[in-house]
Short mmCIF file of C-alpha atoms in Angstrom, two decimals:
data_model
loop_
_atom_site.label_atom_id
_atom_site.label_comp_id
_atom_site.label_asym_id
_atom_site.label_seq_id
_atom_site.Cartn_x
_atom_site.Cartn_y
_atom_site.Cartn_z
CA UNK P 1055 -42.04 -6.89 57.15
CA UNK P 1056 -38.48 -5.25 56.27
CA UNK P 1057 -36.42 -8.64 57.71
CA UNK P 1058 -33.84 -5.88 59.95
CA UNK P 1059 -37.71 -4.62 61.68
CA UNK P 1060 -38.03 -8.54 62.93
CA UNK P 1061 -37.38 -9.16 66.36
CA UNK P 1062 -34.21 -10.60 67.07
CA UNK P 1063 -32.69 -12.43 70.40
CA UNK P 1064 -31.14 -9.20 71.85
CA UNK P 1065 -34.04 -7.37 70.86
CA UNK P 1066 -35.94 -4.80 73.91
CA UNK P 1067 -38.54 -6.86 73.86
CA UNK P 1068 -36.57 -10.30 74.75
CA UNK P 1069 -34.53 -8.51 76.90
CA UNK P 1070 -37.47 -7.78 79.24
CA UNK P 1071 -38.96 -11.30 78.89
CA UNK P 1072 -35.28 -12.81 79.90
CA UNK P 1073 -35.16 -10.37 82.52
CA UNK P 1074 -38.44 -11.26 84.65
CA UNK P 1075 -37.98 -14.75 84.32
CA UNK P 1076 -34.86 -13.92 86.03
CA UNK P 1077 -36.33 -11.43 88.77
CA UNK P 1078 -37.71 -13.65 91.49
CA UNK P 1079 -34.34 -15.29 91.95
CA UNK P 1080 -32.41 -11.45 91.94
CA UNK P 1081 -34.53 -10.05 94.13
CA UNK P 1082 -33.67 -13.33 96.84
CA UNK P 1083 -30.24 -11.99 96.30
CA UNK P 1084 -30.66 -8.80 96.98
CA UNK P 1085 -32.59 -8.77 99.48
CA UNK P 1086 -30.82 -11.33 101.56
CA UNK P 1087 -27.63 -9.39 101.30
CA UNK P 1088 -29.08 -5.98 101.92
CA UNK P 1089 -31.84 -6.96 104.48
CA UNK P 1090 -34.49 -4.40 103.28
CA UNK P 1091 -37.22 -4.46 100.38
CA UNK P 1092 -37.20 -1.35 99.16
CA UNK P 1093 -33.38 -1.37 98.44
CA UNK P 1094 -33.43 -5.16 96.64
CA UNK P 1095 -36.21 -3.68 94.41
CA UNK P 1096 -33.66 -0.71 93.61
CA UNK P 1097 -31.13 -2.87 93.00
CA UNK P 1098 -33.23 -5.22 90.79
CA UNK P 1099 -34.43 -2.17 89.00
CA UNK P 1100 -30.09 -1.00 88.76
CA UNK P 1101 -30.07 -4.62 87.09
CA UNK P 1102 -32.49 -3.95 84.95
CA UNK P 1103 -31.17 -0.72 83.32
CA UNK P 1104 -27.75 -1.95 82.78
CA UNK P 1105 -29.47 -5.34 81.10
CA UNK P 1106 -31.16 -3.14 79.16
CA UNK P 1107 -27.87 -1.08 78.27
CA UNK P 1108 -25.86 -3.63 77.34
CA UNK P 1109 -25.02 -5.49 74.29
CA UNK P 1110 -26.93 -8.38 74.88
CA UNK P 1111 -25.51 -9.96 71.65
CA UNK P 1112 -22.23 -10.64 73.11
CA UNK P 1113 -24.09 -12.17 76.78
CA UNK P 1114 -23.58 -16.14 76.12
CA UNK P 1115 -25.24 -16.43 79.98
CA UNK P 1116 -27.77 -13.48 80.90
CA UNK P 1117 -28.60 -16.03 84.35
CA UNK P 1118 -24.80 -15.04 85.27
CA UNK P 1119 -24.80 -11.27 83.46
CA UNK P 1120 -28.01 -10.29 85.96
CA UNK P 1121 -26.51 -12.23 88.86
CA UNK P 1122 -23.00 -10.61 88.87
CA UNK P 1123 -24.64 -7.02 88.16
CA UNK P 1124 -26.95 -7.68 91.11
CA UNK P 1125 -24.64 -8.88 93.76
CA UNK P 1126 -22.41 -6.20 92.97
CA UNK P 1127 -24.79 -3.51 93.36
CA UNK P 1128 -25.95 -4.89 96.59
CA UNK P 1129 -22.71 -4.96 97.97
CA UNK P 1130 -22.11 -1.29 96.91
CA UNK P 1131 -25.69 -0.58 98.64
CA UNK P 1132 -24.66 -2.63 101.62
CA UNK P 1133 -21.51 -0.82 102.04
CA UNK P 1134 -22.77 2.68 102.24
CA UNK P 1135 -25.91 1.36 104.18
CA UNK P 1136 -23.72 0.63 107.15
CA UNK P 1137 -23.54 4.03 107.55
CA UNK P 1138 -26.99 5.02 108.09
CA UNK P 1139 -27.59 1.47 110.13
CA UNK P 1140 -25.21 2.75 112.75
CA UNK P 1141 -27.66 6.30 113.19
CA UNK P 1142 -30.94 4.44 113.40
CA UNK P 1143 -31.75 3.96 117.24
CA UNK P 1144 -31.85 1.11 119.00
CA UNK P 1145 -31.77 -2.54 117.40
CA UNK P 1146 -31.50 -2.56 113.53
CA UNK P 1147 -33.69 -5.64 112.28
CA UNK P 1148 -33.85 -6.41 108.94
CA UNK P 1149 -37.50 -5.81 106.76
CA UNK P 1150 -39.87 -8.88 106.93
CA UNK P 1151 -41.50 -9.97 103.76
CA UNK P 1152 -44.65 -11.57 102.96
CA UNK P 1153 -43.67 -14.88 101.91
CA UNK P 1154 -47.04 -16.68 101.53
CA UNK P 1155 -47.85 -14.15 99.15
CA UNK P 1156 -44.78 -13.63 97.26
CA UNK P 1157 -42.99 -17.87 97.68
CA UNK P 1158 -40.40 -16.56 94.74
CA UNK P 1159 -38.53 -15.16 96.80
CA UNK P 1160 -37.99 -18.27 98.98
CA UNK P 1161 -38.50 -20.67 96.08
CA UNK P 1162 -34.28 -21.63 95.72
CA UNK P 1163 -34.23 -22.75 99.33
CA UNK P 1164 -35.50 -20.88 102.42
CA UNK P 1165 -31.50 -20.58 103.73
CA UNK P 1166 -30.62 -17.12 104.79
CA UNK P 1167 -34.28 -16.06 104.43
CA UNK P 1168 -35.53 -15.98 108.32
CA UNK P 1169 -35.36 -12.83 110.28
CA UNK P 1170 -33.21 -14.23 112.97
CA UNK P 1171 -30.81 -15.36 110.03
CA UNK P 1172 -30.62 -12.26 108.09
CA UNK P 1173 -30.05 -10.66 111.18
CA UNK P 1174 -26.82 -12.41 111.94
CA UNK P 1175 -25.88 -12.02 108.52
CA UNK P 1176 -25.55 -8.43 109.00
CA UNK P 1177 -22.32 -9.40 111.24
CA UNK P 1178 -20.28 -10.37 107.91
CA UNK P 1179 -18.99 -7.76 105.95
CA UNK P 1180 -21.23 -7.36 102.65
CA UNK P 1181 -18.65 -9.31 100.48
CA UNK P 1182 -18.68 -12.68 103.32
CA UNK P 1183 -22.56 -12.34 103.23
CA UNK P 1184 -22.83 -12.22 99.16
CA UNK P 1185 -20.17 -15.21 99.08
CA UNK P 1186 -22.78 -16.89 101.82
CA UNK P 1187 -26.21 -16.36 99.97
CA UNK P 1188 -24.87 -17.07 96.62
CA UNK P 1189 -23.21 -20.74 98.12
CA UNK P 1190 -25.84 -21.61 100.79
CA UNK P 1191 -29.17 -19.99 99.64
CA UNK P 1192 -28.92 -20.57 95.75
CA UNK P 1193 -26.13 -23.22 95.45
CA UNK P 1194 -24.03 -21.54 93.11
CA UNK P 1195 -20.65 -23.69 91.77
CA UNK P 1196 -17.31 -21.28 93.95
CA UNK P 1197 -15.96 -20.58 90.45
CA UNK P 1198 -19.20 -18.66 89.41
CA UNK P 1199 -19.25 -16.90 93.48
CA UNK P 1200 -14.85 -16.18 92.60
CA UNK P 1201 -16.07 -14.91 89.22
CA UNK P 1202 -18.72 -12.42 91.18
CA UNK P 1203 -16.65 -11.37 93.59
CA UNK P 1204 -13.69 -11.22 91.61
CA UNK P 1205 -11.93 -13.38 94.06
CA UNK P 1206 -9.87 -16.41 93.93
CA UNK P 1207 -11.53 -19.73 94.39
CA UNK P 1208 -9.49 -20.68 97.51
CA UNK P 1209 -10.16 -17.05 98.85
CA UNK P 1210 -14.07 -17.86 98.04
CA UNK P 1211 -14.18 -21.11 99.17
CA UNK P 1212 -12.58 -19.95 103.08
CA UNK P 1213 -14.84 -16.94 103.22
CA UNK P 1214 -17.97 -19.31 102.56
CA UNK P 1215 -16.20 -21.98 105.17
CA UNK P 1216 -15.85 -18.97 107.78
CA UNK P 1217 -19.23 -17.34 107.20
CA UNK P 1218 -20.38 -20.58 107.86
CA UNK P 1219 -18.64 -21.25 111.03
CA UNK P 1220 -19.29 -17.97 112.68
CA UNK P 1221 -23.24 -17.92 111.85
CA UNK P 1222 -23.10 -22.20 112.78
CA UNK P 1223 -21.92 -20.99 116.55
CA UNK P 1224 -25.26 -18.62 117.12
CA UNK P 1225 -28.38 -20.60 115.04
CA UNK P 1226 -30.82 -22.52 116.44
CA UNK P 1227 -31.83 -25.91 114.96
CA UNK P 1228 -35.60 -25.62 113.03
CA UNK P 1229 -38.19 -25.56 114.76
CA UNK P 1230 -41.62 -27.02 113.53
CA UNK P 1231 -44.36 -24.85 112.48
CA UNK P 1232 -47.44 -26.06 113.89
CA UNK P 1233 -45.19 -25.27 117.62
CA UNK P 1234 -43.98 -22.11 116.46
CA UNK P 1235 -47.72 -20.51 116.36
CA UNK P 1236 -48.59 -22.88 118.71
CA UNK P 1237 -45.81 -21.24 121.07
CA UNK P 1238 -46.99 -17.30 120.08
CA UNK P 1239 -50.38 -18.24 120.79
CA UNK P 1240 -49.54 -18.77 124.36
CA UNK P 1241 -47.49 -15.93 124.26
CA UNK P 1242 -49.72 -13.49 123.12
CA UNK P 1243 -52.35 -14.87 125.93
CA UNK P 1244 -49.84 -14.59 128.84
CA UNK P 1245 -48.53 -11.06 127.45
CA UNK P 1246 -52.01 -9.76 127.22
CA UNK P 1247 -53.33 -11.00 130.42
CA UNK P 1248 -50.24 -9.78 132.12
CA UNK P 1249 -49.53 -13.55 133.37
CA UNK P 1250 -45.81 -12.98 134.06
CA UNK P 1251 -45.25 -16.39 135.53
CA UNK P 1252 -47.17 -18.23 131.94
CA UNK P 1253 -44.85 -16.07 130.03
CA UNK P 1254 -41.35 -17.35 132.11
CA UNK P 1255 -42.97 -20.84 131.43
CA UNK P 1256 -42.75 -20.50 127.89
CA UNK P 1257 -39.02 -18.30 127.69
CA UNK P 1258 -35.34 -20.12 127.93
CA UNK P 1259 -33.56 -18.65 130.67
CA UNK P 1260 -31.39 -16.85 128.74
CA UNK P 1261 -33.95 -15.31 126.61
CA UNK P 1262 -32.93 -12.05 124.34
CA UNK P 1263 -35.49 -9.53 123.00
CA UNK P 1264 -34.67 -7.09 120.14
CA UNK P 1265 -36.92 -4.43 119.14
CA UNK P 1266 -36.50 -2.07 116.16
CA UNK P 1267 -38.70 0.91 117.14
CA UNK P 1268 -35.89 3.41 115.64
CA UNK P 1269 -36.60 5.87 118.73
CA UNK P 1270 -40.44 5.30 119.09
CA UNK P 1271 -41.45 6.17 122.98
CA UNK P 1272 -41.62 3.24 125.07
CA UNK P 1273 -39.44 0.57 122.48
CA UNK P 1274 -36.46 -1.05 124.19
CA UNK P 1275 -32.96 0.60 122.64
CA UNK P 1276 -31.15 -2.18 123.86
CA UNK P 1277 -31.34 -5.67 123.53
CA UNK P 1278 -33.14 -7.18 126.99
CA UNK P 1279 -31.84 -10.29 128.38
CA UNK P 1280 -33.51 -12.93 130.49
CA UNK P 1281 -36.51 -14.70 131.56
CA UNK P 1282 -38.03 -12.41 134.17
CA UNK P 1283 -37.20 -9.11 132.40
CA UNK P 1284 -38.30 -10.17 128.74
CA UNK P 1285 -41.71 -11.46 130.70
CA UNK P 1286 -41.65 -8.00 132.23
CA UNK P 1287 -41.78 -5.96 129.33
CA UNK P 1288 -43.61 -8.44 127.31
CA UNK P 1289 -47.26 -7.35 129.68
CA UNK P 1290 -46.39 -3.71 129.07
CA UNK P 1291 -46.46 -4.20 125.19
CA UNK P 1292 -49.91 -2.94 124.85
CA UNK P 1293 -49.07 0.07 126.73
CA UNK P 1294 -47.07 1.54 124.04
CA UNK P 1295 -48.34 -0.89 121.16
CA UNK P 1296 -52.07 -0.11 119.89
CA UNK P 1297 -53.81 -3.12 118.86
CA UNK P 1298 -57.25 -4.57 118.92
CA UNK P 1299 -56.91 -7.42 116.81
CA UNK P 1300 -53.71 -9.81 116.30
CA UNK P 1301 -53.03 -12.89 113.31
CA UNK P 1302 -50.75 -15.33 112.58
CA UNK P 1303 -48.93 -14.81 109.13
CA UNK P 1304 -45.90 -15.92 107.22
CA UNK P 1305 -43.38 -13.32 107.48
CA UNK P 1306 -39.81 -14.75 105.89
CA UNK P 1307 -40.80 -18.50 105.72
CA UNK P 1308 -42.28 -18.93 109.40
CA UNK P 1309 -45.21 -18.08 111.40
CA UNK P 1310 -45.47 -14.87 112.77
CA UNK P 1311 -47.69 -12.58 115.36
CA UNK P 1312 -48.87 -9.47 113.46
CA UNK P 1313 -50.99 -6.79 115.45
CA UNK P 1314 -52.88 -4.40 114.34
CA UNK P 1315 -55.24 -1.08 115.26
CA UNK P 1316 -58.31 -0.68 113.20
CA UNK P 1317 -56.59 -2.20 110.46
CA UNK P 1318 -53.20 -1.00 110.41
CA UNK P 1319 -50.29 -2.86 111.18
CA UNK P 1320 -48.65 -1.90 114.43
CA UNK P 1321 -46.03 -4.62 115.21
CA UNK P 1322 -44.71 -8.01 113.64
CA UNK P 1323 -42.85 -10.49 115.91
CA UNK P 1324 -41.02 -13.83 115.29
CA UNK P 1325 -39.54 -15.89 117.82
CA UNK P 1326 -36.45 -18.14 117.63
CA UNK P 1327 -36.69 -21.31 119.83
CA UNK P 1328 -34.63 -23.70 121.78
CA UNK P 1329 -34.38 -27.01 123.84
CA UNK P 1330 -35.91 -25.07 126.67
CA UNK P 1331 -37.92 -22.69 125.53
CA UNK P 1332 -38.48 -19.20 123.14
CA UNK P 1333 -35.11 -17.87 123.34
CA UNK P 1334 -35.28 -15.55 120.99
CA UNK P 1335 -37.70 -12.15 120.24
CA UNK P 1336 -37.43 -10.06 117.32
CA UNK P 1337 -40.11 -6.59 117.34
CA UNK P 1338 -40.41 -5.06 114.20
CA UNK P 1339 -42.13 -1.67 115.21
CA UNK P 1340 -41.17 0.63 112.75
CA UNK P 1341 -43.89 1.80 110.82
CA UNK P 1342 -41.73 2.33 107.38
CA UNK P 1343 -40.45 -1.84 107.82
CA UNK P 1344 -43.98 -2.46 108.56
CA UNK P 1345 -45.29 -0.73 105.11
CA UNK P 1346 -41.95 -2.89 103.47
CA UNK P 1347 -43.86 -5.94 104.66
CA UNK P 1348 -47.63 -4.74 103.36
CA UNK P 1349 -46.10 -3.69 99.90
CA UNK P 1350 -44.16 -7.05 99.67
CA UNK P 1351 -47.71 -8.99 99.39
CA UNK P 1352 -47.81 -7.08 95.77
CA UNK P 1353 -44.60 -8.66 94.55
CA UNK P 1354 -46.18 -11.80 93.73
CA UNK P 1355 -47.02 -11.00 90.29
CA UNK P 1356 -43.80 -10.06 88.41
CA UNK P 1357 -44.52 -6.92 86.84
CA UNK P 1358 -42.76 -5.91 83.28
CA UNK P 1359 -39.65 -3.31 84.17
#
């Protein structure tokens, strides 16, 4: 073999090999700023094709290359996202994932990966919520995050501090497991037999319910608040909800209900609880977030870009 036909470091082929080691941890990026699958993969796949572009010779640090190119991206996605979040009707909740079947994306640490989470983080600004997930879900050093954002470290370090602050005031403390199904277990039995006074038993008083039904007949477009009127709503759920058989999975690092109708998903719902009680419902209902979650069970073996 001619030695200039060997392969070299910044060869294609090396590239692609750096590159998917490298994917799980992009994707957690992306998708924690952006809040949907299908955009993370298209920013991964953005990643990709200016990795492959570039003159990898010169790259001392691809880890940093594919993690500024990412962010970036996603905050360009983010920004123009906004946009179409403020048309879709009713509550906007971000796409669950199917973390028992793809852990890479929760690997780093499971911050900023629940729904309830991801869904506050959608009150920063794209650039506060990159500075978060880069700091508190993958731990990276403020003069890498400054370097990213192409911000000062003081400026990085008080967005962090502030993102902090204002998602600190609004997050419940963790919650085990084994009581979180145990808890939508009960739920599911008092919803279905139309038990309103087992389902106040189980909700805090000051109980909110989001659903994200994007116009579907039937789906709350508001936020509904309280005890009674969540328990209300909660034994009418079948009316508009087909189902005839329910599960527990692992959507986003915690237990989840799943229903379904003859073998097609129909609703996912996690719960957020607190001293007193579930104080927290979040309805995913729309069918294309509920395809996001059934395609995310076939991201857990990388595939070659």
């Amino acid at each position: 073999m001619n030695r200039s036909d060997e392969p070299t470091p910044d060869s294609l082929e090396a590239a692609a090999e750096a590159f998917l080691q490298l994917r799980p941890r992009l994707f957690g990026i992306a998708y924690r700023i952006l809040g949907s699958v299908d955009e993370a993969e298209d920013v991964v796949q953005d990643a990709w094709l200016r990795w492959q572009g570039t003159d990898r010779s010169v790259v001392e640090n691809p880890g940093a290359f594919l993690a500024t190119a990412t962010t970036r991206l996603a905050i360009n996605v983010a920004q123009s996202a906004r946009v179409r979040r403020e048309s879709h009707v009713g509550s906007w909740l971000p796409e669950p994932i199917d973390t028992s079947m793809d852990p890479h994306v929760g690997a780093e640490r499971g911050e900023a990966l629940e729904l309830a989470v991801m869904f506050l983080l959608e009150k920063l600004n794209p650039v506060e919520r990159a500075a978060y997930v880069l700091r508190e879900a993958f731990q990276y050093p403020y003069d890498q995050i400054a370097n990213i954002l192409q911000l000062s470290q003081a400026n990085t370090r008080q967005i962090v501090s502030r993102s902090r602050k204002r998602l600190s005031a609004e997050r419940r403390e963790p919650v085990d497991t084994a009581e979180l199904r145990r808890l939508l277990e009960a739920f599911l039995a008092a919803a279905a037999t139309g038990d309103i006074d087992a389902l106040e038993e189980l909700l805090s008083a000051d109980v909110v319910a989001y659903a994200d039904g994007n116009g579907m007949r039937g789906v709350a477009r508001v936020a509904v608040m309280g005890a009674l009127r969540v328990a209300r709503i909660s034994t009418f759920a079948k009316k508009f909800i087909p189902w005839d058989e329910y599960r527990i999975v692992e959507v986003n690092g915690l237990p989840a209900l799943l229903t379904a109708k003859e073998g097609v998903t129909t609703a996912l719902v996690t719960i957020t609880v607190g001293r007193d009680g579930i104080d927290g419902f979040y309805w995913i209902l729309t069918p294309e977030k509920l395809r996001a979650y059934e395609r995310s069970s076939h991201r857990a073996v990388p595939r070659r870009p």
